[in-house]
PDB file of C-alpha atoms in Angstrom:
ATOM      1  CA  MET I   1       0.000   0.000   0.000  1.00 54.00           C
ATOM      2  CA  ARG I   2       2.850   2.382   0.863  1.00 62.00           C
ATOM      3  CA  GLN I   3       4.431   1.716  -2.533  1.00 65.00           C
ATOM      4  CA  SER I   4       1.235   2.643  -4.337  1.00 79.00           C
ATOM      5  CA  LYS I   5       0.945   5.933  -2.399  1.00 78.00           C
ATOM      6  CA  GLU I   6       4.561   6.794  -3.143  1.00 83.00           C
ATOM      7  CA  GLY I   7       4.106   5.846  -6.791  1.00 87.00           C
ATOM      8  CA  ALA I   8       0.971   7.949  -7.051  1.00 87.00           C
ATOM      9  CA  PHE I   9       2.726  10.910  -5.415  1.00 88.00           C
ATOM     10  CA  ARG I  10       5.736  10.518  -7.697  1.00 92.00           C
ATOM     11  CA  GLU I  11       3.441  10.606 -10.766  1.00 92.00           C
ATOM     12  CA  PHE I  12       1.647  13.678  -9.395  1.00 91.00           C
ATOM     13  CA  ALA I  13       4.922  15.462  -8.632  1.00 93.00           C
ATOM     14  CA  GLU I  14       6.396  14.718 -12.056  1.00 95.00           C
ATOM     15  CA  ALA I  15       3.225  15.868 -13.796  1.00 94.00           C
ATOM     16  CA  ARG I  16       2.806  19.094 -11.783  1.00 92.00           C
ATOM     17  CA  MET I  17       6.427  20.146 -11.210  1.00 94.00           C
ATOM     18  CA  GLY I  18       6.733  22.159 -14.431  1.00 93.00           C
ATOM     19  CA  HIS I  19       3.480  24.026 -13.874  1.00 90.00           C
ATOM     20  CA  LEU I  20       4.349  24.713 -10.226  1.00 93.00           C
ATOM     21  CA  PHE I  21       7.783  25.974 -11.262  1.00 93.00           C
ATOM     22  CA  ARG I  22       6.351  28.339 -13.863  1.00 87.00           C
ATOM     23  CA  SER I  23       3.853  29.676 -11.330  1.00 87.00           C
ATOM     24  CA  ALA I  24       6.615  30.096  -8.760  1.00 87.00           C
ATOM     25  CA  CYS I  25       8.756  31.982 -11.292  1.00 85.00           C
ATOM     26  CA  LEU I  26       5.895  34.384 -11.882  1.00 84.00           C
ATOM     27  CA  LEU I  27       5.354  34.839  -8.158  1.00 81.00           C
ATOM     28  CA  THR I  28       9.027  35.533  -7.518  1.00 82.00           C
ATOM     29  CA  GLY I  29       9.467  37.889 -10.438  1.00 78.00           C
ATOM     30  CA  GLY I  30      11.824  35.527 -12.272  1.00 80.00           C
ATOM     31  CA  ASP I  31      14.002  34.418  -9.351  1.00 85.00           C
ATOM     32  CA  THR I  32      14.508  30.826 -10.490  1.00 89.00           C
ATOM     33  CA  HIS I  33      16.467  29.783  -7.402  1.00 93.00           C
ATOM     34  CA  LEU I  34      13.712  30.917  -5.062  1.00 91.00           C
ATOM     35  CA  ALA I  35      11.136  29.364  -7.381  1.00 91.00           C
ATOM     36  CA  GLU I  36      12.919  25.999  -7.126  1.00 95.00           C
ATOM     37  CA  ASP I  37      12.962  26.288  -3.341  1.00 94.00           C
ATOM     38  CA  LEU I  38       9.252  27.091  -3.256  1.00 94.00           C
ATOM     39  CA  VAL I  39       8.389  24.136  -5.490  1.00 96.00           C
ATOM     40  CA  GLN I  40      10.474  21.834  -3.333  1.00 96.00           C
ATOM     41  CA  GLU I  41       8.777  23.088  -0.177  1.00 95.00           C
ATOM     42  CA  THR I  42       5.358  22.753  -1.811  1.00 94.00           C
ATOM     43  CA  LEU I  43       5.987  19.185  -2.905  1.00 94.00           C
ATOM     44  CA  GLY I  44       7.345  18.339   0.532  1.00 94.00           C
ATOM     45  CA  ARG I  45       4.187  19.622   2.170  1.00 93.00           C
ATOM     46  CA  MET I  46       2.040  17.793  -0.345  1.00 92.00           C
ATOM     47  CA  TYR I  47       3.895  14.541   0.344  1.00 91.00           C
ATOM     48  CA  VAL I  48       3.138  14.835   4.045  1.00 90.00           C
ATOM     49  CA  ILE I  49      -0.611  15.062   3.416  1.00 89.00           C
ATOM     50  CA  TRP I  50      -0.697  12.824   0.335  1.00 86.00           C
ATOM     51  CA  GLY I  51      -2.665  10.074   2.093  1.00 79.00           C
ATOM     52  CA  ARG I  52      -5.492  12.543   2.712  1.00 77.00           C
ATOM     53  CA  THR I  53      -5.623  13.989  -0.799  1.00 67.00           C
ATOM     54  CA  SER I  54      -8.589  11.832  -1.729  1.00 65.00           C
ATOM     55  CA  ARG I  55     -10.666  14.203   0.396  1.00 73.00           C
ATOM     56  CA  LEU I  56      -9.264  17.253  -1.375  1.00 73.00           C
ATOM     57  CA  GLY I  57     -10.948  16.544  -4.678  1.00 79.00           C
ATOM     58  CA  ASN I  58      -8.387  18.471  -6.755  1.00 84.00           C
ATOM     59  CA  PRO I  59      -4.809  17.934  -5.537  1.00 88.00           C
ATOM     60  CA  ALA I  60      -3.396  20.103  -8.336  1.00 86.00           C
ATOM     61  CA  ALA I  61      -5.415  23.121  -7.210  1.00 84.00           C
ATOM     62  CA  TYR I  62      -4.473  22.452  -3.611  1.00 86.00           C
ATOM     63  CA  ALA I  63      -0.805  22.292  -4.635  1.00 89.00           C
ATOM     64  CA  GLN I  64      -1.174  25.763  -6.185  1.00 87.00           C
ATOM     65  CA  THR I  65      -2.670  27.022  -2.934  1.00 86.00           C
ATOM     66  CA  VAL I  66       0.219  25.508  -0.984  1.00 89.00           C
ATOM     67  CA  LEU I  67       2.687  27.143  -3.391  1.00 89.00           C
ATOM     68  CA  VAL I  68       1.142  30.578  -2.866  1.00 88.00           C
ATOM     69  CA  ARG I  69       1.123  30.089   0.895  1.00 86.00           C
ATOM     70  CA  CYS I  70       4.792  29.053   0.825  1.00 89.00           C
ATOM     71  CA  TYR I  71       5.602  32.157  -1.208  1.00 89.00           C
ATOM     72  CA  LEU I  72       3.695  34.463   1.143  1.00 83.00           C
ATOM     73  CA  GLY I  73       5.314  32.812   4.144  1.00 84.00           C
ATOM     74  CA  HIS I  74       8.710  33.379   2.579  1.00 82.00           C
ATOM     75  CA  ARG I  75       7.931  37.066   1.999  1.00 73.00           C
ATOM     76  CA  ARG I  76       6.982  37.512   5.650  1.00 74.00           C
ATOM     77  CA  ARG I  77      10.293  36.140   6.871  1.00 70.00           C
ATOM     78  CA  ARG I  78      12.821  38.717   7.884  1.00 57.00           C
ATOM     79  CA  SER I  79      15.497  37.238   5.615  1.00 59.00           C
ATOM     80  CA  ALA I  80      13.323  37.530   2.488  1.00 53.00           C
ATOM     81  CA  GLY I  81      14.612  41.037   1.742  1.00 58.00           C
ATOM     82  CA  GLU I  82      18.282  40.049   1.768  1.00 60.00           C
ATOM     83  CA  ARG I  83      20.093  40.451  -1.508  1.00 64.00           C
ATOM     84  CA  PRO I  84      23.658  39.437  -2.348  1.00 66.00           C
ATOM     85  CA  SER I  85      26.101  42.247  -2.807  1.00 70.00           C
ATOM     86  CA  GLY I  86      28.572  42.428  -5.644  1.00 70.00           C
ATOM     87  CA  GLU I  87      31.148  44.244  -3.557  1.00 73.00           C
ATOM     88  CA  LEU I  88      32.458  43.457  -0.118  1.00 67.00           C
ATOM     89  CA  PRO I  89      33.798  46.207   2.114  1.00 62.00           C
ATOM     90  CA  ASP I  90      37.559  46.309   2.644  1.00 62.00           C
ATOM     91  CA  ARG I  91      37.153  46.688   6.390  1.00 60.00           C
ATOM     92  CA  PRO I  92      34.295  46.461   8.859  1.00 55.00           C
ATOM     93  CA  GLY I  93      32.145  49.541   9.036  1.00 53.00           C
ATOM     94  CA  GLU I  94      31.131  51.494  12.101  1.00 52.00           C
ATOM     95  CA  SER I  95      27.963  49.429  12.495  1.00 46.00           C
ATOM     96  CA  ALA I  96      29.887  46.153  12.749  1.00 47.00           C
ATOM     97  CA  GLY I  97      30.266  46.735  16.453  1.00 53.00           C
ATOM     98  CA  ASP I  98      33.210  46.601  18.750  1.00 66.00           C
ATOM     99  CA  ALA I  99      34.533  43.252  19.974  1.00 72.00           C
ATOM    100  CA  SER I 100      35.037  44.490  23.521  1.00 75.00           C
ATOM    101  CA  LEU I 101      31.456  45.776  23.663  1.00 74.00           C
ATOM    102  CA  ARG I 102      30.139  42.428  22.446  1.00 71.00           C
ATOM    103  CA  MET I 103      32.255  40.517  24.944  1.00 77.00           C
ATOM    104  CA  THR I 104      31.093  42.750  27.798  1.00 79.00           C
ATOM    105  CA  LEU I 105      27.454  42.258  26.837  1.00 79.00           C
ATOM    106  CA  LEU I 106      27.895  38.486  26.498  1.00 78.00           C
ATOM    107  CA  ASP I 107      29.558  38.301  29.913  1.00 80.00           C
ATOM    108  CA  ALA I 108      26.720  40.301  31.456  1.00 83.00           C
ATOM    109  CA  LEU I 109      24.119  38.056  29.788  1.00 81.00           C
ATOM    110  CA  ARG I 110      25.891  34.961  31.135  1.00 78.00           C
ATOM    111  CA  GLU I 111      25.380  36.281  34.656  1.00 83.00           C
ATOM    112  CA  LEU I 112      21.600  36.368  34.250  1.00 82.00           C
ATOM    113  CA  PRO I 113      19.478  33.374  35.254  1.00 81.00           C
ATOM    114  CA  PRO I 114      18.548  31.218  32.230  1.00 79.00           C
ATOM    115  CA  LYS I 115      14.879  32.298  32.111  1.00 82.00           C
ATOM    116  CA  ASP I 116      15.788  35.980  32.312  1.00 86.00           C
ATOM    117  CA  ARG I 117      18.423  35.480  29.618  1.00 81.00           C
ATOM    118  CA  ALA I 118      15.831  33.766  27.418  1.00 81.00           C
ATOM    119  CA  VAL I 119      13.407  36.664  27.846  1.00 84.00           C
ATOM    120  CA  ILE I 120      16.086  39.233  26.976  1.00 84.00           C
ATOM    121  CA  VAL I 121      17.229  37.301  23.905  1.00 81.00           C
ATOM    122  CA  LEU I 122      13.718  36.692  22.609  1.00 80.00           C
ATOM    123  CA  ARG I 123      12.467  40.210  23.288  1.00 86.00           C
ATOM    124  CA  TYR I 124      15.463  42.318  22.307  1.00 83.00           C
ATOM    125  CA  TRP I 125      17.659  40.173  20.076  1.00 77.00           C
ATOM    126  CA  GLU I 126      14.958  38.364  18.110  1.00 74.00           C
ATOM    127  CA  ASP I 127      12.642  41.381  18.409  1.00 81.00           C
ATOM    128  CA  ARG I 128       9.602  39.359  19.467  1.00 79.00           C
ATOM    129  CA  SER I 129       6.535  40.863  21.073  1.00 89.00           C
ATOM    130  CA  VAL I 130       5.612  40.199  24.693  1.00 92.00           C
ATOM    131  CA  SER I 131       2.904  37.736  23.655  1.00 91.00           C
ATOM    132  CA  GLU I 132       5.207  35.890  21.231  1.00 85.00           C
ATOM    133  CA  THR I 133       7.843  35.600  23.935  1.00 85.00           C
ATOM    134  CA  ALA I 134       5.247  34.373  26.418  1.00 89.00           C
ATOM    135  CA  ASP I 135       4.070  31.730  23.952  1.00 83.00           C
ATOM    136  CA  ALA I 136       7.625  30.586  23.252  1.00 80.00           C
ATOM    137  CA  LEU I 137       8.433  30.248  26.952  1.00 82.00           C
ATOM    138  CA  HIS I 138       4.992  28.933  27.986  1.00 85.00           C
ATOM    139  CA  VAL I 139       4.473  31.689  30.550  1.00 88.00           C
ATOM    140  CA  SER I 140       2.055  34.586  30.895  1.00 95.00           C
ATOM    141  CA  SER I 141       2.615  37.995  29.324  1.00 95.00           C
ATOM    142  CA  ALA I 142       2.840  39.492  32.813  1.00 96.00           C
ATOM    143  CA  ALA I 143       5.670  37.092  33.648  1.00 94.00           C
ATOM    144  CA  VAL I 144       7.543  38.178  30.507  1.00 93.00           C
ATOM    145  CA  ARG I 145       7.147  41.862  31.366  1.00 95.00           C
ATOM    146  CA  THR I 146       8.281  41.274  34.967  1.00 95.00           C
ATOM    147  CA  ARG I 147      11.294  39.174  33.940  1.00 93.00           C
ATOM    148  CA  SER I 148      12.205  41.688  31.251  1.00 93.00           C
ATOM    149  CA  THR I 149      12.123  44.611  33.677  1.00 94.00           C
ATOM    150  CA  ARG I 150      14.170  42.761  36.290  1.00 93.00           C
ATOM    151  CA  ALA I 151      16.679  41.418  33.777  1.00 91.00           C
ATOM    152  CA  LEU I 152      17.245  44.842  32.233  1.00 89.00           C
ATOM    153  CA  ALA I 153      17.752  46.309  35.717  1.00 91.00           C
ATOM    154  CA  ARG I 154      20.340  43.601  36.470  1.00 91.00           C
ATOM    155  CA  LEU I 155      22.127  44.300  33.204  1.00 87.00           C
ATOM    156  CA  ARG I 156      22.238  48.025  33.936  1.00 87.00           C
ATOM    157  CA  GLU I 157      23.552  47.267  37.411  1.00 88.00           C
ATOM    158  CA  GLN I 158      26.239  44.897  36.094  1.00 86.00           C
ATOM    159  CA  LEU I 159      27.319  47.115  33.251  1.00 83.00           C
ATOM    160  CA  GLY I 160      27.083  50.411  35.087  1.00 79.00           C
ATOM    161  CA  GLY I 161      29.006  53.103  33.267  1.00 62.00           C
ATOM    162  CA  SER I 162      31.235  50.665  31.415  1.00 57.00           C
ATOM    163  CA  ILE I 163      28.752  50.165  28.609  1.00 55.00           C
ATOM    164  CA  GLY I 164      28.719  53.874  27.793  1.00 55.00           C
ATOM    165  CA  GLU I 165      32.511  53.973  27.704  1.00 58.00           C
ATOM    166  CA  LEU I 166      32.628  51.032  25.339  1.00 52.00           C
ATOM    167  CA  ALA I 167      29.860  52.256  23.063  1.00 53.00           C
ATOM    168  CA  VAL I 168      31.092  55.829  22.616  1.00 50.00           C
ATOM    169  CA  ARG I 169      34.093  56.108  20.342  1.00 47.00           C
TER     170      ARG I 169
END
């Protein structure tokens, strides 16, 4: 039975791959590499649900829907706007940060309890909202706000004036 499902999926994938790729190329504005990635992700998602496709009625149309959802999901990701650069800078710019500042901040973060460190990283490094952080840590929003306030106070206490000296140059 498993062989027949895999065979049926293989036939579907081979028949639809070209159409999905052309649609993905149109969605991506001609970016063939991204289009290939989207088709691969679409077919991967279709494979996972392939046993239930008999209830879908039209797997080809559903595959198109999955493709569009994959594309939209990709556009929402923060990394979607990254573009390769033809030129690399000769030396790090001002925004690259100072190694001593980074080391000082990492040392101060290491001193925090693990849950406080997690809140700080999720909220301020990954730029998540209070509710997203609460969901990720399986705690209430109030707990995230309390931990965030306390952790930031501890960091200010640990770093004191040294952070200003390191940051200003």
